[in-house]
Short mmCIF file of C-alpha atoms and ligand atoms in Angstrom, two decimals:
data_model
loop_
_atom_site.label_atom_id
_atom_site.label_comp_id
_atom_site.label_asym_id
_atom_site.label_seq_id
_atom_site.Cartn_x
_atom_site.Cartn_y
_atom_site.Cartn_z
CA UNK O 1 -0.71 20.86 26.03
CA UNK O 2 0.81 17.68 27.86
CA UNK O 3 1.05 14.38 26.39
CA UNK O 4 0.02 11.28 28.34
CA UNK O 5 0.31 7.65 27.68
CA UNK O 6 -2.22 5.32 29.56
CA UNK O 7 -2.51 1.57 29.72
CA UNK O 8 -5.97 0.13 30.75
CA UNK O 9 -7.32 -0.16 33.27
CA UNK O 10 -7.32 3.72 33.39
CA UNK O 11 -8.14 4.88 36.83
CA UNK O 12 -10.01 7.93 38.10
CA UNK O 13 -6.80 8.99 39.26
CA UNK O 14 -5.30 8.90 35.94
CA UNK O 15 -7.89 10.99 34.38
CA UNK O 16 -7.92 13.57 36.81
CA UNK O 17 -4.20 14.50 35.69
CA UNK O 18 -5.28 15.69 32.31
CA UNK O 19 -6.81 18.90 31.33
CA UNK O 20 -8.74 19.95 28.10
CA UNK O 21 -6.34 20.40 25.20
CA UNK O 22 -3.92 17.70 26.50
CA UNK O 23 -3.32 14.76 24.32
CA UNK O 24 -3.49 10.95 25.41
CA UNK O 25 -2.57 7.76 23.77
CA UNK O 26 -4.20 4.70 25.03
CA UNK O 27 -2.79 0.95 25.13
CA UNK O 28 -4.54 -2.01 26.17
CA UNK O 29 -8.22 -2.75 25.72
CA UNK O 30 -10.85 -0.49 24.30
CA UNK O 31 -14.41 -1.21 23.18
CA UNK O 32 -16.76 0.14 20.67
CA UNK O 33 -20.33 1.37 21.36
CA UNK O 34 -22.78 3.29 19.55
CA UNK O 35 -26.24 4.30 20.39
CA UNK O 36 -27.63 0.82 20.31
CA UNK O 37 -24.87 -0.94 22.39
CA UNK O 38 -25.24 1.92 25.03
CA UNK O 39 -29.03 1.40 25.23
CA UNK O 40 -28.49 -2.41 25.52
CA UNK O 41 -25.88 -2.41 28.06
CA UNK O 42 -27.92 0.15 30.29
CA UNK O 43 -30.96 -2.07 29.82
CA UNK O 44 -29.17 -5.19 30.89
CA UNK O 45 -27.41 -3.57 33.97
CA UNK O 46 -30.91 -2.36 35.06
CA UNK O 47 -32.11 -5.91 35.14
CA UNK O 48 -29.13 -6.75 37.11
CA UNK O 49 -27.52 -8.72 34.21
CA UNK O 50 -23.80 -9.19 33.64
CA UNK O 51 -21.94 -7.43 30.81
CA UNK O 52 -20.27 -9.84 28.31
CA UNK O 53 -17.02 -8.20 29.44
CA UNK O 54 -15.97 -5.92 32.65
CA UNK O 55 -16.11 -2.40 31.34
CA UNK O 56 -14.33 -1.03 34.32
CA UNK O 57 -11.27 1.08 33.44
CA UNK O 58 -11.53 0.46 29.85
CA UNK O 59 -12.33 3.24 27.32
CA UNK O 60 -15.43 3.37 25.35
CA UNK O 61 -14.98 4.34 21.52
CA UNK O 62 -18.00 5.74 19.54
CA UNK O 63 -17.11 4.08 16.37
CA UNK O 64 -18.93 1.74 13.83
CA UNK O 65 -16.00 0.07 12.01
CA UNK O 66 -15.54 -1.31 8.68
CA UNK O 67 -14.74 -5.03 9.36
CA UNK O 68 -13.75 -7.94 7.33
CA UNK O 69 -14.06 -11.62 8.34
CA UNK O 70 -11.04 -13.91 7.32
CA UNK O 71 -11.71 -17.35 8.41
CA UNK O 72 -12.57 -17.24 12.12
CA UNK O 73 -10.81 -13.96 12.52
CA UNK O 74 -12.24 -10.50 12.34
CA UNK O 75 -10.09 -7.75 10.78
CA UNK O 76 -10.59 -4.05 11.25
CA UNK O 77 -10.47 -2.20 7.93
CA UNK O 78 -11.40 1.36 9.04
CA UNK O 79 -12.32 2.57 12.45
CA UNK O 80 -12.76 6.43 12.46
CA UNK O 81 -14.94 7.80 15.04
CA UNK O 82 -18.63 8.71 14.77
CA UNK O 83 -20.47 11.77 16.07
CA UNK O 84 -20.63 11.75 19.98
CA UNK O 85 -23.53 14.03 20.56
CA UNK O 86 -25.92 11.11 19.76
CA UNK O 87 -24.57 9.28 22.91
CA UNK O 88 -25.48 12.16 25.06
CA UNK O 89 -28.58 10.37 25.97
CA UNK O 90 -26.82 7.74 27.58
CA UNK O 91 -23.30 8.60 28.61
CA UNK O 92 -23.96 9.85 32.04
CA UNK O 93 -25.75 6.75 33.21
CA UNK O 94 -22.98 4.45 31.38
CA UNK O 95 -20.04 6.18 33.07
CA UNK O 96 -21.83 6.13 36.52
CA UNK O 97 -22.99 2.47 36.00
CA UNK O 98 -19.61 0.87 34.60
CA UNK O 99 -16.93 2.98 35.88
CA UNK O 100 -15.69 3.55 32.37
CA UNK O 101 -13.51 6.66 32.71
CA UNK O 102 -12.67 7.55 29.17
CA UNK O 103 -14.87 8.28 26.37
CA UNK O 104 -13.51 8.52 22.62
CA UNK O 105 -15.55 10.05 19.84
CA UNK O 106 -15.73 13.13 17.61
CA UNK O 107 -17.28 16.43 17.85
CA UNK O 108 -17.64 16.90 21.54
CA UNK O 109 -20.59 16.27 23.96
CA UNK O 110 -23.05 18.31 25.74
CA UNK O 111 -23.61 19.70 29.12
CA UNK O 112 -25.33 16.77 30.65
CA UNK O 113 -22.41 14.47 29.92
CA UNK O 114 -19.81 17.18 31.05
CA UNK O 115 -21.71 17.36 34.21
CA UNK O 116 -21.43 13.57 34.88
CA UNK O 117 -17.82 13.73 33.82
CA UNK O 118 -17.08 16.21 36.62
CA UNK O 119 -19.28 14.07 39.19
CA UNK O 120 -17.78 10.62 38.33
CA UNK O 121 -14.29 11.75 37.13
CA UNK O 122 -14.12 10.88 33.63
CA UNK O 123 -12.91 12.40 30.49
CA UNK O 124 -14.09 13.01 26.91
CA UNK O 125 -11.40 12.62 24.27
CA UNK O 126 -11.86 13.41 20.52
CA UNK O 127 -10.09 11.29 17.70
CA UNK O 128 -9.75 13.28 14.32
CA UNK O 129 -13.00 12.68 12.40
CA UNK O 130 -12.33 10.44 9.23
CA UNK O 131 -8.91 9.62 10.07
CA UNK O 132 -9.55 5.87 9.65
CA UNK O 133 -6.10 4.87 8.47
CA UNK O 134 -4.30 6.30 11.61
CA UNK O 135 -7.03 4.77 14.01
CA UNK O 136 -6.59 1.30 12.38
CA UNK O 137 -3.11 1.74 12.90
CA UNK O 138 -3.44 1.82 16.59
CA UNK O 139 -5.67 -1.26 16.71
CA UNK O 140 -3.59 -4.49 17.05
CA UNK O 141 -6.33 -7.18 16.79
CA UNK O 142 -10.14 -7.87 17.60
CA UNK O 143 -10.09 -9.59 21.07
CA UNK O 144 -13.78 -10.33 21.11
CA UNK O 145 -17.09 -9.37 19.47
CA UNK O 146 -20.44 -9.33 21.33
CA UNK O 147 -24.04 -8.63 20.14
CA UNK O 148 -23.43 -9.36 16.45
CA UNK O 149 -27.04 -9.20 16.31
CA UNK O 150 -27.15 -5.35 16.28
CA UNK O 151 -25.01 -5.25 12.97
CA UNK O 152 -21.45 -4.99 12.55
CA UNK O 153 -21.47 -1.11 12.94
CA UNK O 154 -23.49 -1.20 16.10
CA UNK O 155 -22.08 -4.27 17.96
CA UNK O 156 -19.64 -4.43 20.64
CA UNK O 157 -16.04 -4.85 19.39
CA UNK O 158 -13.44 -5.48 22.17
CA UNK O 159 -10.11 -4.18 20.64
CA UNK O 160 -6.47 -4.52 21.58
CA UNK O 161 -4.87 -1.36 21.00
CA UNK O 162 -1.23 0.09 21.07
CA UNK O 163 -0.63 3.78 21.39
CA UNK O 164 -4.01 4.43 20.07
CA UNK O 165 -4.43 8.18 19.26
CA UNK O 166 -3.76 11.09 19.31
CA UNK O 167 -6.76 11.64 21.40
CA UNK O 168 -7.35 15.41 22.12
CA UNK O 169 -9.21 16.03 25.68
CA UNK O 170 -12.26 17.74 24.92
CA UNK O 171 -13.99 17.42 28.34
CA UNK O 172 -11.89 16.90 31.64
CA UNK O 173 -12.92 15.57 35.02
CA UNK O 174 -13.50 19.30 36.14
CA UNK O 175 -16.37 19.31 33.68
CA UNK O 176 -14.53 21.87 31.60
CA UNK O 177 -15.26 21.60 27.68
CA UNK O 178 -12.89 22.59 24.96
CA UNK O 179 -15.81 22.42 22.38
CA UNK O 180 -17.88 24.91 24.61
CA UNK O 181 -15.01 27.29 24.99
CA UNK O 182 -14.35 27.39 21.17
CA UNK O 183 -18.15 27.97 20.55
CA UNK O 184 -18.09 30.78 23.23
CA UNK O 185 -15.07 32.24 21.70
CA UNK O 186 -16.57 31.99 18.26
CA UNK O 187 -19.66 34.04 19.43
CA UNK O 188 -17.20 36.77 21.05
CA UNK O 189 -15.27 36.74 17.63
CA UNK O 190 -18.30 37.80 15.88
CA UNK O 191 -17.80 41.40 16.89
CA UNK O 192 -14.44 41.68 15.07
CA UNK O 193 -15.62 39.52 11.90
CA UNK O 194 -18.42 41.91 11.74
CA UNK O 195 -16.20 44.88 11.83
CA UNK O 196 -14.02 43.21 9.10
CA UNK O 197 -16.94 42.31 6.73
CA UNK O 198 -18.70 45.65 7.47
CA UNK O 199 -21.79 43.92 8.88
CA UNK O 200 -23.37 43.64 12.26
CA UNK O 201 -24.63 40.26 13.62
CA UNK F 1 -21.13 11.81 -36.71
CA UNK F 2 -22.32 8.24 -36.28
CA UNK F 3 -19.31 6.55 -34.77
CA UNK F 4 -19.98 5.49 -31.23
CA UNK F 5 -17.68 5.29 -28.49
CA UNK F 6 -16.42 2.11 -26.66
CA UNK F 7 -17.97 2.14 -23.12
CA UNK F 8 -15.96 -0.52 -21.50
CA UNK F 9 -13.02 2.03 -21.82
CA UNK F 10 -15.06 4.60 -19.94
CA UNK F 11 -16.05 1.99 -17.12
CA UNK F 12 -12.46 1.16 -16.58
CA UNK F 13 -11.39 4.56 -16.36
CA UNK F 14 -14.31 5.56 -13.85
CA UNK F 15 -13.29 2.67 -11.63
CA UNK F 16 -9.60 3.75 -11.56
CA UNK F 17 -11.05 7.59 -10.77
CA UNK F 18 -12.89 6.06 -7.79
CA UNK F 19 -9.71 4.42 -6.66
CA UNK F 20 -7.65 7.58 -7.05
CA UNK F 21 -10.20 9.69 -5.33
CA UNK F 22 -10.71 7.55 -2.31
CA UNK F 23 -7.13 6.95 -1.57
CA UNK F 24 -5.44 10.11 -2.94
CA UNK F 25 -6.26 13.70 -2.17
CA UNK F 26 -5.44 15.87 -5.32
CA UNK F 27 -2.20 17.87 -4.81
CA UNK F 28 -3.69 21.17 -4.21
CA UNK F 29 -5.61 19.79 -1.24
CA UNK F 30 -2.69 17.82 0.29
CA UNK F 31 -0.44 20.85 -0.16
CA UNK F 32 -3.06 23.26 1.50
CA UNK F 33 -3.42 20.76 4.48
CA UNK F 34 0.38 20.45 4.95
CA UNK F 35 1.01 24.31 4.78
CA UNK F 36 -1.86 24.79 7.21
CA UNK F 37 -0.35 22.32 9.54
CA UNK F 38 2.94 24.21 9.47
CA UNK F 39 0.98 27.66 10.03
CA UNK F 40 -1.43 26.63 12.82
CA UNK F 41 -0.14 27.82 16.19
CA UNK F 42 -2.97 26.54 18.44
CA UNK F 43 -1.48 23.17 19.71
CA UNK F 44 -4.96 21.40 19.61
CA UNK F 45 -5.61 22.21 16.16
CA UNK F 46 -2.08 21.39 15.18
CA UNK F 47 -2.36 18.09 16.63
CA UNK F 48 -5.47 17.39 14.86
CA UNK F 49 -3.88 18.59 11.49
CA UNK F 50 -0.67 16.44 12.15
CA UNK F 51 -3.28 13.40 12.38
CA UNK F 52 -4.80 14.43 9.02
CA UNK F 53 -1.65 14.87 7.20
CA UNK F 54 -0.37 11.38 8.40
CA UNK F 55 -3.74 9.90 7.81
CA UNK F 56 -3.82 10.93 3.98
CA UNK F 57 -0.02 10.09 3.63
CA UNK F 58 -0.48 6.35 4.96
CA UNK F 59 -3.74 6.09 2.75
CA UNK F 60 -1.84 7.19 -0.34
CA UNK F 61 1.09 4.87 0.50
CA UNK F 62 -1.03 1.98 1.20
CA UNK F 63 -3.75 2.57 -1.34
CA UNK F 64 -6.42 2.52 1.46
CA UNK F 65 -9.50 4.80 1.55
CA UNK F 66 -8.49 7.74 3.52
CA UNK F 67 -11.80 7.96 5.44
CA UNK F 68 -14.41 5.27 6.31
CA UNK F 69 -16.98 7.36 4.80
CA UNK F 70 -16.23 6.81 1.18
CA UNK F 71 -19.02 9.07 0.34
CA UNK F 72 -22.24 8.86 -1.89
CA UNK F 73 -21.37 8.66 -5.74
CA UNK F 74 -21.78 11.80 -7.81
CA UNK F 75 -20.42 12.44 -11.17
CA UNK F 76 -19.94 15.37 -13.47
CA UNK F 77 -19.88 14.54 -17.08
CA UNK F 78 -18.89 17.15 -19.44
CA UNK F 79 -19.52 16.16 -23.02
CA UNK F 80 -17.42 17.95 -25.70
CA UNK F 81 -19.74 18.54 -28.61
CA UNK F 82 -17.21 17.29 -30.92
CA UNK F 83 -16.65 13.84 -29.02
CA UNK F 84 -17.98 10.79 -30.71
CA UNK F 85 -21.44 9.62 -29.76
CA UNK F 86 -21.77 7.73 -26.40
CA UNK F 87 -24.63 5.54 -25.76
CA UNK F 88 -25.64 4.29 -22.26
CA UNK F 89 -23.30 6.49 -20.38
CA UNK F 90 -25.74 6.35 -17.27
CA UNK F 91 -25.64 2.28 -17.29
CA UNK F 92 -21.79 2.62 -17.66
CA UNK F 93 -21.27 4.90 -14.63
CA UNK F 94 -23.68 2.71 -12.46
CA UNK F 95 -21.69 -0.32 -13.35
CA UNK F 96 -18.45 1.55 -12.49
CA UNK F 97 -19.82 2.40 -9.13
CA UNK F 98 -20.75 -1.20 -8.32
CA UNK F 99 -17.34 -2.60 -9.61
CA UNK F 100 -15.34 0.38 -7.62
CA UNK F 101 -17.60 -0.49 -4.55
CA UNK F 102 -16.00 -4.16 -4.68
CA UNK F 103 -12.59 -3.37 -6.25
CA UNK F 104 -11.48 -0.27 -4.18
CA UNK F 105 -13.38 -1.25 -1.68
CA UNK F 106 -15.71 1.47 -0.86
CA UNK F 107 -18.28 1.52 1.82
CA UNK F 108 -21.77 0.99 0.46
CA UNK F 109 -23.71 4.24 1.09
CA UNK F 110 -26.93 4.13 -0.74
CA UNK F 111 -29.84 3.55 1.73
CA UNK F 112 -33.51 3.62 0.81
CA UNK F 113 -34.96 6.61 2.67
CA UNK F 114 -38.60 5.20 2.63
CA UNK F 115 -38.18 1.60 3.53
CA UNK F 116 -34.73 1.49 4.99
CA UNK F 117 -32.12 -0.86 3.91
CA UNK F 118 -28.68 -0.45 2.06
CA UNK F 119 -28.48 -1.45 -1.43
CA UNK F 120 -25.04 -2.75 -0.68
CA UNK F 121 -23.25 -1.57 -4.03
CA UNK F 122 -23.62 2.28 -4.07
CA UNK F 123 -26.40 2.32 -6.51
CA UNK F 124 -30.09 3.15 -6.13
CA UNK F 125 -32.93 5.54 -7.08
CA UNK F 126 -31.11 8.42 -8.66
CA UNK F 127 -27.74 7.37 -7.02
CA UNK F 128 -25.09 7.67 -8.43
CA UNK F 129 -26.16 11.19 -9.37
CA UNK F 130 -24.99 12.24 -12.70
CA UNK F 131 -24.52 16.05 -13.75
CA UNK F 132 -24.30 16.54 -17.52
CA UNK F 133 -22.90 19.65 -19.30
CA UNK F 134 -22.08 20.23 -23.06
CA UNK F 135 -18.83 21.90 -23.83
CA UNK F 136 -18.76 23.61 -27.22
CA UNK F 137 -15.75 23.42 -29.39
CA UNK F 138 -14.02 20.48 -27.63
CA UNK F 139 -13.58 16.99 -28.74
CA UNK F 140 -13.10 15.22 -25.33
CA UNK F 141 -15.43 13.52 -22.70
CA UNK F 142 -14.42 14.73 -19.28
CA UNK F 143 -15.46 12.97 -16.14
CA UNK F 144 -15.21 13.71 -12.49
CA UNK F 145 -15.72 11.38 -9.80
CA UNK F 146 -16.91 13.32 -6.70
CA UNK F 147 -17.60 11.10 -3.54
CA UNK F 148 -19.38 13.02 -1.13
CA UNK F 149 -19.11 12.52 2.71
CA UNK F 150 -22.26 12.54 4.83
CA UNK F 151 -20.88 14.39 8.04
CA UNK F 152 -19.97 17.35 5.90
CA UNK F 153 -23.07 17.17 3.64
CA UNK F 154 -25.49 17.35 6.80
CA UNK F 155 -23.84 21.04 7.28
CA UNK F 156 -24.91 22.36 3.98
CA UNK F 157 -27.50 25.20 4.22
CA UNK F 158 -29.97 27.05 2.00
CA UNK F 159 -31.25 30.64 2.92
CA UNK F 160 -34.09 32.07 0.97
CA UNK F 161 -32.92 35.78 1.80
CA UNK F 162 -34.90 38.95 1.22
CA UNK F 163 -33.51 40.81 -1.70
CA UNK F 164 -33.18 43.72 0.64
CA UNK F 165 -30.69 41.82 2.74
CA UNK F 166 -28.21 42.00 -0.05
CA UNK F 167 -24.57 41.07 -0.14
CA UNK F 168 -24.37 41.82 3.69
CA UNK F 169 -27.15 39.39 4.25
CA UNK F 170 -25.21 36.69 2.29
CA UNK F 171 -21.99 37.41 4.17
CA UNK F 172 -23.89 36.90 7.56
CA UNK F 173 -25.71 33.74 6.37
CA UNK F 174 -22.42 32.12 5.53
CA UNK F 175 -20.64 33.00 8.83
CA UNK F 176 -23.80 31.95 10.77
CA UNK F 177 -23.72 28.46 8.98
CA UNK F 178 -20.07 27.90 9.60
CA UNK F 179 -20.33 28.92 13.29
CA UNK F 180 -23.35 26.70 13.72
CA UNK F 181 -21.61 23.85 12.18
CA UNK F 182 -18.56 24.02 14.35
CA UNK F 183 -16.35 21.11 14.17
CA UNK F 184 -19.22 18.59 12.95
CA UNK F 185 -18.23 18.68 9.21
CA UNK F 186 -14.57 17.75 9.87
CA UNK F 187 -12.96 21.14 9.26
CA UNK F 188 -10.86 22.41 7.55
CA UNK F 189 -12.68 22.13 4.46
CA UNK F 190 -13.71 24.05 1.23
CA UNK F 191 -16.90 26.15 1.76
CA UNK F 192 -18.72 26.67 -1.60
CA UNK F 193 -21.25 29.46 -1.77
CA UNK F 194 -24.12 29.74 -4.62
CA UNK F 195 -25.91 32.81 -4.91
CA UNK F 196 -29.08 33.73 -6.82
CA UNK F 197 -30.95 31.47 -9.69
CA UNK F 198 -33.51 29.80 -7.44
CA UNK F 199 -33.08 27.33 -4.64
CA UNK F 200 -31.93 24.36 -6.39
CA UNK F 201 -29.67 26.45 -8.58
CA UNK F 202 -28.15 28.12 -5.78
CA UNK F 203 -27.31 24.72 -4.03
CA UNK F 204 -25.97 23.32 -7.18
CA UNK F 205 -23.64 26.17 -7.88
CA UNK F 206 -22.46 25.83 -4.22
CA UNK F 207 -21.68 22.18 -4.52
CA UNK F 208 -19.92 22.61 -7.78
CA UNK F 209 -17.57 25.29 -6.29
CA UNK F 210 -16.15 22.98 -3.67
CA UNK F 211 -14.38 21.18 -6.58
CA UNK F 212 -12.40 24.27 -7.74
CA UNK F 213 -8.47 23.96 -6.86
CA UNK F 214 -7.80 25.54 -3.61
CA UNK F 215 -6.09 28.97 -4.03
CA UNK F 216 -7.84 29.62 -7.37
CA UNK F 217 -9.76 32.78 -7.50
CA UNK F 218 -13.00 33.64 -9.42
CA UNK F 219 -12.37 35.47 -12.57
CA UNK F 220 -14.62 38.29 -11.58
CA UNK F 221 -12.50 40.64 -9.17
CA UNK F 222 -15.54 41.52 -7.13
CA UNK F 223 -16.29 37.93 -6.45
CA UNK F 224 -12.70 37.02 -5.95
CA UNK F 225 -12.30 39.75 -3.28
CA UNK F 226 -15.70 38.35 -1.61
CA UNK F 227 -14.23 34.84 -1.52
CA UNK F 228 -10.95 36.10 0.04
CA UNK F 229 -12.85 38.40 2.55
CA UNK F 230 -15.02 35.34 3.55
CA UNK F 231 -12.07 32.84 3.96
CA UNK F 232 -10.38 35.34 6.31
CA UNK F 233 -13.60 35.97 8.25
CA UNK F 234 -14.33 32.24 8.58
CA UNK F 235 -10.90 31.57 10.04
CA UNK F 236 -11.35 34.49 12.48
CA UNK F 237 -14.01 32.49 14.09
CA UNK F 238 -11.29 30.49 15.74
CA UNK F 239 -13.25 27.22 15.31
CA UNK F 240 -10.17 25.44 13.99
CA UNK F 241 -9.48 21.87 12.81
CA UNK F 242 -12.04 19.42 14.03
CA UNK F 243 -13.65 22.23 15.93
CA UNK F 244 -10.69 21.96 18.63
CA UNK F 245 -10.03 25.82 18.37
CA UNK F 246 -7.52 27.36 15.84
CA UNK F 247 -6.37 30.36 14.32
CA UNK F 248 -5.79 29.48 10.81
CA UNK F 249 -7.54 26.21 10.31
CA UNK F 250 -11.27 26.54 9.96
CA UNK F 251 -11.45 26.46 6.20
CA UNK F 252 -8.98 25.68 3.33
CA UNK F 253 -10.84 27.98 1.02
CA UNK F 254 -14.09 29.71 -0.08
CA UNK F 255 -15.68 29.45 -3.51
CA UNK F 256 -18.33 31.71 -4.89
CA UNK F 257 -20.51 31.51 -7.99
CA UNK F 258 -23.66 33.26 -8.78
CA UNK F 259 -26.63 33.18 -11.29
CA UNK F 260 -28.74 36.01 -11.81
CA UNK F 261 -31.73 36.23 -9.63
CA UNK F 262 -35.59 36.74 -9.54
CA UNK F 263 -36.40 40.16 -8.70
CA UNK F 264 -38.29 38.86 -5.62
CA UNK F 265 -35.81 36.40 -4.21
CA UNK F 266 -32.25 36.11 -3.04
CA UNK F 267 -31.29 32.52 -2.54
CA UNK F 268 -28.10 31.78 -0.82
CA UNK F 269 -26.45 28.53 -0.38
CA UNK F 270 -23.63 26.96 1.47
CA UNK F 271 -22.04 23.67 0.61
CA UNK F 272 -19.31 22.18 2.96
CA UNK F 273 -16.67 19.92 1.88
CA UNK F 274 -14.53 18.27 4.71
CA UNK F 275 -10.77 17.79 4.93
CA UNK F 276 -11.09 14.71 2.65
CA UNK F 277 -11.79 16.90 -0.31
CA UNK F 278 -11.89 14.12 -2.84
CA UNK F 279 -12.40 14.39 -6.48
CA UNK F 280 -10.81 12.91 -9.66
CA UNK F 281 -11.08 13.84 -13.22
CA UNK F 282 -10.15 12.43 -16.44
CA UNK F 283 -10.18 13.46 -20.11
CA UNK F 284 -10.91 10.84 -22.66
CA UNK F 285 -10.09 11.64 -26.40
CA UNK F 286 -11.70 10.18 -29.57
CA UNK F 287 -8.48 8.12 -30.18
CA UNK F 288 -9.02 6.64 -26.61
CA UNK F 289 -6.03 8.77 -25.14
CA UNK F 290 -6.81 9.45 -21.40
CA UNK F 291 -5.49 12.27 -19.48
CA UNK F 292 -5.80 12.18 -15.66
CA UNK F 293 -6.06 15.94 -14.60
CA UNK F 294 -5.98 15.54 -10.85
CA UNK F 295 -3.81 12.21 -10.16
CA UNK F 296 -0.78 10.63 -11.68
CA UNK F 297 -1.18 7.36 -13.24
CA UNK F 298 1.41 4.68 -11.91
S1 SF4 E 301 -17.06 14.71 7.14
FE1 SF4 E 301 -15.60 13.84 5.80
S2 SF4 E 301 -13.75 13.48 6.85
FE2 SF4 E 301 -15.47 13.63 8.19
S3 SF4 E 301 -16.07 11.44 8.43
FE3 SF4 E 301 -17.38 12.28 6.99
S4 SF4 E 301 -16.30 11.91 4.72
FE4 SF4 E 301 -14.78 11.69 6.49
#
């Protein structure tokens, strides 16, 4: 397990250095996008419209934060990750269209996304589910917010981060998936579990 | 007994219980997570456990909710049969939920499943959900606040097994449920198993088990052995903390309870509680003395 510290923009060369099981920390700029923001971004791109910020080299975070508005400023109260598999529907196109090379979420992503990560050289990293306090610590401030009409959990938060992490690499740019390996291993372990419990699976 | 108890006292105590539950893990849970972090040998799970320990430590120090999902509100109310009469306990608990949502603060988590929309204050139809029990021979009122996260709740399962499948069928059902859940319910957590009774009874027993202290075994030695064996078996899956692969960190504990079953059915239920295994309990005595069982009062 190797530890990497990246500063945005994160390049395809950068992400090719990491393997599943490594840990990365990110400083610079990341942005949040859940289902609806993914859908809108792809829809606008298809029509040839510009994004409110240039996504290239940034990390996309599957997160619907709890926020508080103080005067004109937005404050992040809690910002743990949401389940990533819902974004499997969009992520391959998203990576390809916007050159986003790092995806942050929880719980892993499926084969379709892993294939795209291999093809376009991107990685999926997992933040610990529920660890909202540690996450908020790495977020220095809200730089911008867009698409507020989607609601505060679903809209696009552009965040300045400092050593945001630890992010455990779950899918690397070879398309290898830690989550898939763990699931296969669990199936294999059923034999000895059955023996121990005196049952057959 | 005609004397009635002052509800405003209860309301204040329950708001405090919410604050305790959201920001501070009970010692048995935090100690177990720390020990697991020491024991785990796989670096991926170890890193996740380190984050979990850091997270609940900072949450405690800064009185911040340890997870953004502060759960749906569930109460367990144990009424000592010799406690003075209480009127309007439900109203009092609803008020406490509303106040705690503002004061802690907690995320509003009560959504109308039919027409949509979040009530904004953690109350709604049947929510908060209140479980009542009478306790013979005691004079206190015991209230437990049990905020339940959605990610782990989504992995709960009910199997209406055939009686012929027997205890082995139950073991298999539990292991299959855990493997199917993988990293989604934010492991390591507590696995509650309810057996027999009926569909609702099995689930209710399962859910109640996840509140038992980590390491405590069922008084019946058969069940205690089953708890230990299933815990060992679940950790043999290798799923690990957050599903990242680990040898010792898929579950903190397994708790089992059973009810007698109908001859024709064998219900088996699995309730899952995540690492944010939050609960807080207070005992209130007729003289208004309060004893916090899970947390220390500052
Ligand atoms: S499953 Fe538990 S730890 Fe994970 S996000 Fe939900 S409440 Fe938080």
